[in-house]
Coordinates of C-alpha atoms in Angstrom, one line a residue:
Chain A
M14 CA 7.5 -65.7 -16.5
K15 CA 10.4 -68.2 -16.6
V16 CA 13.8 -66.6 -16.8
C17 CA 17.5 -67.5 -16.8
K18 CA 19.7 -68.0 -13.8
P19 CA 20.1 -66.7 -11.1
F20 CA 16.4 -66.0 -11.0
S21 CA 14.0 -68.9 -10.6
D22 CA 11.0 -66.8 -11.5
I23 CA 10.0 -63.1 -12.1
E24 CA 6.4 -62.0 -11.5
F25 CA 4.4 -58.8 -11.5
A26 CA 3.7 -57.4 -8.0
G27 CA 0.9 -55.1 -9.1
D28 CA 1.4 -52.3 -11.6
S29 CA 4.2 -50.8 -9.6
G30 CA 6.2 -53.8 -8.6
V31 CA 8.3 -56.7 -9.8
I32 CA 9.1 -59.6 -7.5
V33 CA 12.1 -61.9 -8.3
Y34 CA 12.6 -65.3 -6.8
F35 CA 15.6 -67.5 -6.2
D36 CA 15.6 -71.3 -5.7
E37 CA 19.1 -72.5 -5.0
G38 CA 17.9 -75.3 -2.7
D39 CA 19.2 -73.9 0.6
V40 CA 18.4 -70.8 2.6
L41 CA 21.9 -69.4 2.8
A42 CA 22.5 -69.7 -1.0
N43 CA 19.2 -68.0 -1.6
H44 CA 20.0 -65.3 0.9
R45 CA 23.4 -64.5 -0.8
L46 CA 21.6 -63.9 -4.1
V47 CA 18.9 -61.8 -2.4
S48 CA 21.4 -59.6 -0.7
Q49 CA 23.5 -59.2 -3.9
C50 CA 20.4 -58.3 -5.9
Q51 CA 19.2 -55.8 -3.3
N52 CA 22.6 -54.1 -3.0
A53 CA 23.2 -54.0 -6.7
L54 CA 19.8 -52.3 -7.4
L55 CA 20.3 -49.8 -4.6
A56 CA 23.8 -49.0 -5.7
Q57 CA 22.5 -48.0 -9.2
Q58 CA 20.3 -45.3 -7.7
Y59 CA 17.7 -45.7 -10.4
H60 CA 15.4 -42.6 -10.5
W61 CA 12.4 -44.9 -10.7
L62 CA 13.3 -47.1 -7.8
V63 CA 11.0 -46.5 -4.8
D64 CA 12.2 -49.2 -2.5
V65 CA 13.4 -52.8 -2.4
I66 CA 12.0 -55.4 0.0
P67 CA 14.2 -58.4 0.4
S68 CA 13.1 -61.6 2.1
Y69 CA 14.1 -65.3 2.4
N70 CA 14.1 -66.1 -1.3
S71 CA 12.6 -63.1 -3.0
V72 CA 13.2 -59.4 -3.7
L73 CA 10.3 -57.1 -4.3
V74 CA 11.3 -54.2 -6.5
Y75 CA 8.9 -51.3 -6.0
F76 CA 9.0 -48.6 -8.7
N77 CA 7.4 -45.4 -9.6
L78 CA 4.9 -46.3 -12.3
E79 CA 4.7 -42.7 -13.5
T80 CA 8.4 -42.8 -14.7
A81 CA 9.0 -46.5 -15.4
D82 CA 7.3 -49.7 -16.3
H83 CA 7.9 -53.4 -15.7
H84 CA 10.2 -53.6 -18.7
D85 CA 12.6 -50.9 -17.3
V86 CA 12.9 -53.1 -14.2
Y87 CA 13.5 -56.2 -16.3
R88 CA 16.2 -54.4 -18.2
A89 CA 17.9 -53.2 -15.0
L90 CA 17.7 -56.7 -13.5
V91 CA 19.4 -58.4 -16.5
S92 CA 21.9 -55.6 -17.2
V93 CA 23.3 -55.0 -13.7
N94 CA 26.4 -57.0 -13.1
W95 CA 25.4 -57.6 -9.6
Q96 CA 27.1 -60.9 -8.8
S97 CA 30.7 -59.7 -8.9
E98 CA 30.0 -56.1 -7.9
T99 CA 28.7 -56.7 -4.5
E100 CA 30.3 -59.9 -3.3
S101 CA 32.3 -58.1 -0.8
Q102 CA 29.5 -56.2 0.9
A103 CA 29.3 -57.9 4.3
G104 CA 26.7 -57.0 6.9
K105 CA 27.3 -55.8 10.4
H106 CA 27.9 -58.3 13.3
H107 CA 25.9 -57.8 16.5
V108 CA 26.4 -59.4 19.8
L109 CA 23.2 -59.2 21.8
P110 CA 22.6 -59.9 25.5
V111 CA 19.6 -62.0 26.6
F112 CA 18.2 -62.4 30.1
Y113 CA 16.9 -65.9 29.6
G114 CA 13.9 -67.0 31.6
A115 CA 12.9 -63.5 32.7
N116 CA 9.5 -63.4 34.3
G117 CA 6.9 -62.4 31.8
Y118 CA 9.1 -63.6 28.9
N119 CA 9.3 -67.3 29.8
D120 CA 8.0 -70.2 27.8
F121 CA 10.8 -72.6 28.9
A122 CA 8.4 -75.2 30.3
L123 CA 6.5 -75.4 27.0
I124 CA 9.8 -75.5 25.0
S125 CA 11.2 -78.2 27.3
R126 CA 8.2 -80.3 26.9
Q127 CA 8.3 -80.0 23.1
T128 CA 12.0 -80.4 22.5
G129 CA 13.1 -82.5 25.5
L130 CA 15.9 -80.0 26.2
T131 CA 16.7 -78.8 29.7
D132 CA 16.7 -75.1 30.4
Q133 CA 20.5 -75.0 30.2
Q134 CA 20.5 -76.9 26.9
I135 CA 17.9 -74.4 25.5
I136 CA 20.1 -71.5 26.3
Q137 CA 23.1 -73.3 24.9
A138 CA 21.3 -74.0 21.7
H139 CA 20.2 -70.4 21.3
T140 CA 23.7 -68.9 22.0
Q141 CA 25.9 -71.4 20.2
D142 CA 25.6 -70.3 16.6
T143 CA 26.1 -67.0 14.7
L144 CA 22.8 -66.3 13.1
R145 CA 21.9 -64.4 10.0
V146 CA 19.3 -61.7 9.4
Y147 CA 17.2 -63.1 6.5
A148 CA 14.6 -60.5 6.5
V149 CA 13.3 -57.5 8.4
G150 CA 9.6 -57.0 8.5
F151 CA 6.3 -57.9 10.3
A152 CA 7.0 -54.7 12.4
P153 CA 9.6 -52.0 12.2
G154 CA 13.0 -53.5 13.2
F155 CA 11.7 -57.1 13.5
G156 CA 14.6 -59.2 12.2
Y157 CA 14.1 -62.8 11.2
L158 CA 17.2 -64.6 12.4
A159 CA 18.1 -68.1 11.2
E160 CA 18.9 -70.9 11.4
T161 CA 18.7 -72.0 15.1
P162 CA 19.7 -75.6 15.8
K163 CA 17.2 -78.3 14.7
G164 CA 16.7 -79.5 18.2
L165 CA 15.3 -76.1 19.3
S166 CA 12.7 -76.0 16.5
M167 CA 9.3 -75.0 17.9
P168 CA 5.9 -74.7 16.2
R169 CA 3.9 -71.5 16.5
M170 CA 1.5 -71.2 19.5
K171 CA -2.1 -72.4 18.7
E172 CA -3.4 -69.3 20.4
P173 CA -1.2 -66.3 19.7
R174 CA -0.6 -63.9 22.6
K175 CA -2.5 -60.7 22.4
R176 CA 0.5 -58.9 23.7
V177 CA 4.2 -59.8 23.6
P178 CA 6.2 -57.4 25.6
P179 CA 8.9 -55.3 23.9
G180 CA 12.4 -56.8 23.9
A181 CA 11.0 -60.4 24.0
V182 CA 13.3 -63.0 22.4
A183 CA 11.3 -65.6 20.7
I184 CA 11.6 -68.7 18.5
A185 CA 9.4 -70.3 15.8
D186 CA 10.5 -73.2 13.5
R187 CA 14.2 -72.6 13.1
Q188 CA 14.0 -68.9 13.4
T189 CA 14.4 -66.5 16.3
A190 CA 13.7 -62.8 16.7
V191 CA 13.6 -59.9 19.2
Y192 CA 10.2 -58.1 19.3
P193 CA 11.1 -54.4 18.9
A194 CA 7.8 -53.2 20.4
A195 CA 4.8 -54.7 22.2
S196 CA 2.6 -56.5 19.6
P197 CA 0.5 -59.6 19.2
G198 CA 2.6 -62.7 18.5
G199 CA 2.6 -66.4 18.2
W200 CA 6.2 -67.3 18.9
H201 CA 7.5 -68.9 22.1
L202 CA 9.4 -66.7 24.4
L203 CA 12.9 -67.4 25.8
G204 CA 13.7 -64.1 27.6
V205 CA 14.3 -60.4 27.1
C206 CA 17.0 -58.5 25.2
P207 CA 17.8 -55.2 26.9
V208 CA 19.1 -53.6 23.6
P209 CA 16.5 -51.6 21.6
M210 CA 15.9 -52.9 18.1
I211 CA 15.1 -49.3 16.9
Q212 CA 18.0 -46.9 17.2
P213 CA 17.5 -43.3 18.5
N214 CA 17.4 -42.0 14.9
G215 CA 14.5 -44.3 14.1
S216 CA 16.4 -46.7 11.9
A217 CA 16.3 -50.5 12.6
L218 CA 19.3 -52.0 14.4
L219 CA 19.3 -55.1 12.2
A220 CA 19.5 -55.1 8.5
T221 CA 19.1 -58.0 6.1
G222 CA 22.6 -59.7 5.7
D223 CA 23.7 -58.8 9.2
T224 CA 24.8 -61.5 11.6
V225 CA 23.9 -61.9 15.3
R226 CA 25.2 -63.9 18.2
F227 CA 23.3 -64.0 21.5
Y228 CA 24.9 -64.4 24.9
A229 CA 23.3 -64.9 28.4
V230 CA 23.3 -62.2 31.0
D231 CA 21.7 -62.2 34.5
K232 CA 18.9 -59.9 35.7
A233 CA 21.1 -57.3 37.3
R234 CA 23.2 -56.9 34.1
A235 CA 20.1 -56.9 31.9
H236 CA 18.7 -54.0 33.8
E237 CA 22.0 -52.2 33.7
I238 CA 22.3 -52.5 29.9
A239 CA 18.6 -51.5 29.5
T240 CA 19.2 -48.4 31.6
Q241 CA 22.2 -47.4 29.4
H242 CA 19.8 -47.5 26.4
G243 CA 17.0 -45.7 28.2
M244 CA 14.9 -48.8 28.0
T245 CA 12.7 -50.2 30.8
L246 CA 12.2 -54.0 31.0
E247 CA 8.8 -55.3 31.9
V248 CA 10.3 -58.1 34.1
T249 CA 7.9 -59.0 36.9
E250 CA 9.4 -60.1 40.2
Chain B
M29 CA -0.6 -19.8 11.2
S30 CA -2.9 -22.4 12.5
L31 CA -6.3 -23.9 12.7
I32 CA -7.9 -25.5 15.7
V33 CA -9.9 -28.7 15.6
Q34 CA -13.2 -27.9 17.3
Q35 CA -14.8 -31.3 16.6
A36 CA -13.5 -34.6 15.3
L37 CA -15.5 -37.7 16.2
L38 CA -13.2 -40.0 14.2
P39 CA -9.4 -39.9 14.2
I40 CA -7.8 -37.4 11.7
L41 CA -4.5 -38.5 10.3
T42 CA -1.6 -36.4 8.9
V43 CA -0.6 -37.7 5.5
D44 CA 1.9 -37.1 2.8
K45 CA 3.2 -39.2 -0.1
G46 CA 4.2 -42.0 2.3
R47 CA 7.2 -43.4 4.1
V48 CA 9.1 -45.0 1.3
G49 CA 12.8 -46.0 1.5
V50 CA 12.4 -47.7 4.9
L51 CA 10.2 -50.6 3.9
S52 CA 13.1 -52.9 4.1
Q53 CA 13.4 -52.0 7.8
G54 CA 9.8 -53.1 8.4
Y55 CA 8.2 -49.7 8.4
T56 CA 4.8 -49.6 6.6
E57 CA 4.5 -47.5 3.5
S58 CA 1.5 -45.4 4.7
G59 CA 0.3 -42.4 2.6
P60 CA -3.2 -41.4 1.5
M61 CA -5.8 -44.2 1.1
D62 CA -7.5 -42.3 -1.7
E63 CA -4.5 -41.0 -3.6
L64 CA -6.5 -39.3 -6.3
A65 CA -8.6 -37.2 -3.9
Y66 CA -5.4 -36.4 -2.0
R67 CA -3.5 -35.3 -5.1
W68 CA -6.4 -33.2 -6.3
A69 CA -6.6 -31.4 -2.9
L70 CA -2.9 -30.6 -3.1
K71 CA -3.2 -29.5 -6.7
L72 CA -6.0 -27.1 -5.8
A73 CA -4.2 -25.8 -2.7
G74 CA -1.1 -24.9 -4.8
M75 CA 2.5 -25.9 -5.4
Q76 CA 3.7 -25.6 -1.9
A77 CA 1.2 -28.1 -0.4
E78 CA 2.9 -31.5 0.1
N79 CA 0.7 -32.9 2.8
A80 CA -2.9 -33.0 4.0
L81 CA -5.2 -34.1 6.7
E82 CA -7.1 -37.4 6.1
A83 CA -10.5 -37.3 7.8
M84 CA -13.8 -39.1 8.1
G85 CA -17.2 -38.2 9.4
E86 CA -18.0 -34.7 10.6
V87 CA -15.2 -32.2 11.4
R88 CA -15.1 -28.6 12.4
F89 CA -12.1 -26.3 12.3
A90 CA -11.6 -22.8 13.7
I91 CA -9.4 -20.8 11.4
M92 CA -6.8 -18.8 13.3
Q93 CA -5.2 -17.3 10.2
S94 CA -6.7 -16.6 6.8
G95 CA -5.7 -19.0 4.1
Y96 CA -6.8 -20.9 1.0
F97 CA -8.1 -24.4 1.5
A98 CA -9.2 -27.3 -0.6
V99 CA -11.3 -30.4 0.5
C100 CA -11.6 -33.4 -1.8
G101 CA -13.4 -36.7 -1.4
P102 CA -16.7 -38.3 -2.3
N103 CA -20.1 -37.3 -0.7
I104 CA -19.0 -34.4 1.4
H105 CA -20.5 -31.1 2.2
I106 CA -18.5 -28.1 3.2
Q107 CA -19.6 -24.9 4.9
V108 CA -17.6 -21.8 5.9
D109 CA -19.5 -20.0 8.6
G110 CA -22.7 -21.7 7.5
L111 CA -22.3 -20.8 3.8
T112 CA -21.8 -23.8 1.4
V113 CA -18.7 -23.9 -0.6
P114 CA -18.1 -26.7 -3.2
S115 CA -15.9 -29.7 -2.6
W116 CA -13.2 -30.2 -5.2
S117 CA -12.5 -26.5 -5.1
R118 CA -10.2 -24.0 -3.6
F119 CA -11.8 -21.5 -1.3
R120 CA -10.7 -18.8 1.2
A121 CA -11.4 -18.9 4.9
N122 CA -10.6 -15.9 7.0
K123 CA -9.3 -15.6 10.5
G124 CA -12.1 -16.2 13.0
Q125 CA -14.2 -18.2 10.5
Q126 CA -15.2 -21.8 10.9
I127 CA -15.0 -24.6 8.3
Q128 CA -17.4 -27.5 8.8
I129 CA -17.2 -30.6 6.8
T130 CA -19.8 -33.4 6.9
S131 CA -19.7 -36.7 5.1
A132 CA -22.8 -38.5 3.9
S133 CA -21.0 -41.8 4.2
I134 CA -19.2 -42.6 7.4
G135 CA -16.1 -44.5 6.5
Q136 CA -15.3 -42.6 3.4
R137 CA -12.2 -40.5 3.6
Y138 CA -11.6 -36.9 2.5
Y139 CA -8.5 -34.7 2.3
V140 CA -8.0 -31.2 3.7
A141 CA -5.1 -29.2 2.2
V142 CA -4.0 -25.6 2.7
S143 CA -2.1 -23.5 0.3
G144 CA 1.2 -23.1 2.2
G145 CA 1.1 -26.7 3.3
F146 CA 0.7 -27.8 7.0
A147 CA 3.8 -27.6 9.2
F148 CA 3.8 -31.2 10.2
P149 CA 6.8 -32.6 12.0
Q150 CA 8.6 -35.4 10.2
A151 CA 9.4 -38.9 11.3
L152 CA 11.7 -40.9 9.0
D153 CA 11.2 -38.2 6.3
S154 CA 7.4 -38.4 6.3
A155 CA 4.5 -36.7 8.1
C156 CA 2.3 -39.8 8.0
T157 CA 0.6 -40.9 11.2
V158 CA 0.8 -44.7 11.8
I159 CA -1.1 -45.5 14.9
R160 CA 0.1 -49.2 15.0
E161 CA 3.8 -48.1 14.8
Q162 CA 3.4 -45.2 17.2
L163 CA 5.1 -43.2 14.6
G164 CA 4.5 -39.7 13.1
G165 CA 1.6 -37.3 13.5
I166 CA 1.6 -33.9 15.2
R167 CA 2.9 -35.5 18.4
L168 CA 5.3 -37.8 16.6
N169 CA 4.0 -40.8 18.6
G170 CA 1.5 -42.0 16.1
S171 CA -1.5 -40.5 17.9
P172 CA -4.1 -39.0 15.6
V173 CA -5.3 -35.4 15.5
K174 CA -8.2 -34.9 17.9
T175 CA -10.6 -32.3 19.1
E176 CA -8.8 -29.2 20.5
D177 CA -5.6 -29.9 18.7
Q178 CA -4.0 -26.9 17.1
I179 CA -2.4 -27.6 13.7
A180 CA 0.1 -25.2 12.3
F181 CA 0.4 -24.4 8.6
N182 CA 2.9 -22.4 6.6
L183 CA 2.6 -18.9 5.4
P184 CA -0.1 -19.0 2.7
V185 CA 1.3 -18.1 -0.7
I186 CA -1.0 -16.9 -3.4
P187 CA -1.7 -19.9 -5.6
H188 CA 0.2 -19.7 -8.9
T189 CA -2.7 -18.8 -11.1
E190 CA -4.8 -16.2 -9.2
H191 CA -6.8 -15.7 -6.1
G192 CA -10.2 -17.0 -5.4
H193 CA -12.3 -19.6 -6.7
C194 CA -11.2 -22.6 -8.7
E195 CA -13.0 -25.9 -9.0
V196 CA -12.3 -29.3 -10.6
P197 CA -14.8 -30.0 -13.4
V198 CA -17.0 -33.0 -12.6
C199 CA -15.6 -34.8 -15.7
L200 CA -12.1 -34.7 -14.3
R201 CA -12.9 -35.9 -10.8
P202 CA -12.2 -39.5 -9.8
Q203 CA -15.1 -41.9 -10.4
Y204 CA -16.3 -43.7 -7.2
S205 CA -19.1 -45.9 -8.5
L206 CA -18.6 -49.6 -7.8
S207 CA -20.9 -50.6 -10.7
Q208 CA -17.8 -51.3 -12.8
P209 CA -15.5 -54.0 -11.6
I210 CA -12.2 -53.3 -9.8
R211 CA -9.3 -54.1 -12.1
V212 CA -6.5 -56.5 -11.0
V213 CA -3.0 -56.8 -12.3
E214 CA -2.3 -60.5 -12.0
G215 CA 1.0 -61.6 -10.6
Y216 CA 2.7 -63.2 -7.6
Q217 CA 1.3 -66.8 -7.3
V218 CA -1.4 -66.4 -9.9
S219 CA -0.2 -69.5 -11.7
E220 CA -0.9 -71.6 -8.5
F221 CA -4.6 -70.9 -8.7
D222 CA -6.7 -73.4 -10.7
Q223 CA -8.7 -72.0 -13.6
L224 CA -11.9 -72.8 -11.6
D225 CA -10.8 -70.8 -8.6
K226 CA -9.8 -67.9 -10.8
M227 CA -13.2 -68.0 -12.6
R228 CA -14.9 -68.0 -9.2
F229 CA -13.0 -65.0 -8.1
Y230 CA -13.7 -63.0 -11.3
T231 CA -17.4 -63.9 -11.5
S232 CA -18.5 -63.6 -7.9
D233 CA -19.7 -60.6 -5.8
Y234 CA -17.5 -59.9 -2.8
T235 CA -18.9 -58.0 0.1
V236 CA -16.8 -55.5 2.0
T237 CA -16.8 -56.7 5.7
Q238 CA -16.6 -54.6 8.9
S239 CA -12.9 -55.5 9.0
V240 CA -11.6 -52.7 7.0
D241 CA -8.8 -50.4 8.1
R242 CA -5.7 -48.8 6.7
M243 CA -3.8 -52.1 6.8
G244 CA -6.3 -54.1 4.7
Y245 CA -9.9 -54.7 3.6
R246 CA -11.3 -58.1 4.3
L247 CA -13.9 -59.2 1.8
S248 CA -16.4 -62.1 2.0
G249 CA -17.8 -64.2 -0.7
P250 CA -17.1 -67.6 -2.5
A251 CA -13.8 -69.0 -1.2
V252 CA -10.8 -69.1 -3.5
Q253 CA -8.0 -71.6 -2.9
S254 CA -4.5 -71.9 -4.4
R255 CA -2.4 -75.0 -4.6
I256 CA 0.2 -73.5 -2.3
Q257 CA 0.8 -75.3 1.0
Q258 CA 3.6 -73.2 2.3
L259 CA 5.1 -69.9 1.1
S260 CA 8.1 -68.0 2.5
S261 CA 7.2 -64.5 3.6
E262 CA 7.7 -62.0 0.8
G263 CA 7.2 -58.3 0.1
I264 CA 3.6 -57.2 -0.2
A265 CA 2.8 -54.6 -2.8
L266 CA 0.1 -51.9 -2.4
G267 CA -3.3 -53.4 -3.3
A268 CA -2.1 -57.0 -3.2
I269 CA -5.0 -59.5 -3.0
Q270 CA -4.1 -62.3 -0.7
F271 CA -6.0 -65.4 0.3
P272 CA -5.5 -66.9 3.8
P273 CA -6.5 -70.5 4.3
N274 CA -10.2 -69.7 4.6
G275 CA -10.2 -68.5 1.0
Q276 CA -11.6 -65.0 1.8
P277 CA -9.7 -62.2 0.0
I278 CA -7.8 -59.5 1.9
V279 CA -6.8 -56.4 -0.1
M280 CA -3.6 -55.0 1.4
M281 CA -3.8 -51.2 1.8
R282 CA -1.4 -48.3 2.7
D283 CA -0.6 -49.4 6.3
R284 CA -0.1 -53.1 5.4
Q285 CA 2.8 -55.1 6.9
T286 CA 5.8 -55.2 4.6
L287 CA 6.1 -59.0 4.5
G288 CA 3.6 -61.8 4.5
G289 CA 3.2 -65.4 3.5
Y290 CA -0.3 -65.8 2.1
P291 CA -0.7 -66.7 -1.6
K292 CA -1.6 -63.6 -3.8
I293 CA -3.4 -63.6 -7.1
G294 CA -2.2 -60.1 -8.0
A295 CA -2.9 -56.5 -6.9
V296 CA -5.6 -53.9 -7.5
A297 CA -4.5 -51.6 -10.2
R298 CA -3.5 -48.1 -9.0
C299 CA -6.2 -46.5 -11.3
D300 CA -8.9 -48.3 -9.3
L301 CA -7.3 -48.3 -5.8
S302 CA -8.8 -44.9 -4.8
R303 CA -12.3 -46.1 -5.9
F304 CA -11.8 -49.4 -4.0
A305 CA -10.4 -47.6 -0.9
Q306 CA -13.6 -45.5 -0.7
S307 CA -15.8 -48.6 -0.5
V308 CA -17.5 -49.1 2.8
P309 CA -18.8 -52.2 4.7
G310 CA -21.7 -53.8 2.9
D311 CA -20.6 -52.6 -0.6
R312 CA -20.4 -55.3 -3.2
I313 CA -17.3 -55.6 -5.3
R314 CA -16.6 -57.4 -8.6
F315 CA -13.0 -58.0 -9.9
T316 CA -11.7 -58.3 -13.4
S317 CA -8.2 -58.7 -14.7
I318 CA -6.3 -56.0 -16.6
D319 CA -3.1 -56.1 -18.6
A320 CA -0.3 -54.3 -16.7
A321 CA 0.4 -51.9 -19.6
N322 CA -3.2 -50.9 -19.8
A323 CA -3.3 -50.4 -16.0
R324 CA -0.3 -48.1 -16.2
A325 CA -1.8 -46.2 -19.1
L326 CA -5.1 -45.6 -17.2
W327 CA -3.1 -44.4 -14.2
L328 CA -1.1 -42.0 -16.4
L329 CA -4.4 -40.7 -17.8
E330 CA -5.6 -39.9 -14.3
V331 CA -2.3 -38.1 -13.5
N332 CA -2.7 -36.3 -16.8
K333 CA -6.0 -34.9 -15.7
L334 CA -4.2 -33.5 -12.6
L335 CA -1.6 -31.8 -14.9
S336 CA -4.2 -30.5 -17.4
L337 CA -6.0 -28.1 -15.0
F338 CA -4.8 -24.7 -13.9

């Protein structure tokens, strides 16, 4: 279905979902609309709204098909004055420590070969910018952070690892992320973040729209921070 | 109030309506794979039941406290102390008795509900066990129920009609035959599939492979391609049918990841999702498209059956 701005497209996502797309030409502009759309829908507390899943350029609106249909969702999407209403809702800012090059979390050699950067330049590139959470998914608390500098862009590994250790800080294309728990994964590893991505109450630390800046810490400091959070790092000696 | 699991060869999972509201944090939806059988089990057990055990294969429970139980699912046989009781019914089991459930088809799921509801602990407002996320379940770490586990349930209340026997008429039970095609509500990237590929999808048999779990069912059959080269990750709806580069469909089920970047032709309609979920490796599936309004109407009719009885 073709629709008016700001949506570039609206499609069914099964009998209980509507997915809306944005195509503003750049990731940040899309992201702003995604966040506004999500916040506006959640603010309305529609009785039929089950959940909203935002991503880079889309929002999946998941509804209760026993109390609403696609038309109710369309009506909500066009009637909500979401652009002005939620402009001011800024995300949280997080400053996250990383022990770069930690044993067991270290693909610096591969990254150097691909990008031509030295170890110091890689760390510089990964810490220099404030990054934005564009989506949370893949696993609970896994935040897709972008955009890292072009020079640090890495393809995914040909053979994904069977197990990436928890806390691993990894890069793929112009994205970076912290693995909240051990899982398979195809991203290249830079180090370990000693702050858990899942908070004690079970909710994810990062939310779509938040911003993140990484900074480097040494091994001793990393263990210290990890201990404060009741986390054990799998750093080999 | 409790029962003890005396034998469970396959993992038993605690389930309720699912873990919604936290999908945007990356938590999977979870919930019952066969929603209709689950809801019938709850309906039979009574108003207070809001959760159940999802089991496969043969299971034996020792009943430590008398209560009313209901077990729903296809092709199962239930005995209380060796005496057969019907599936899709409410029955009483007394302290000291044993409930044995056998399934004629390993891989098909059934639901065990109790009239007071089980006293499952909650993780993020849900009792669902998600092994992959190490979340929920009776130990809250995502581990399934196993032999020798003791499972508490709440004080049995008398079901709101009356004591004793109560059975779902065959005509109201969900249909599990795969002779009729599985209906698909088209959407997502459907316009990026050529007419020829869509035709191939709707006219071919697809075989359920061994790779079926609560995350998704992989099917094999004639490959279907879309014109899409690259797609940003986006929210995946329940029942979404996605095509990885090899063109073999994967139907995304209850424990699917929340985001993914494979092209999707649409999603299995809720009214056929229970039937599809009970398919087992080797079964052959046909798909057909259905209008979203009709799909919704058919689901409401199923829900109406639940409301019509008792």
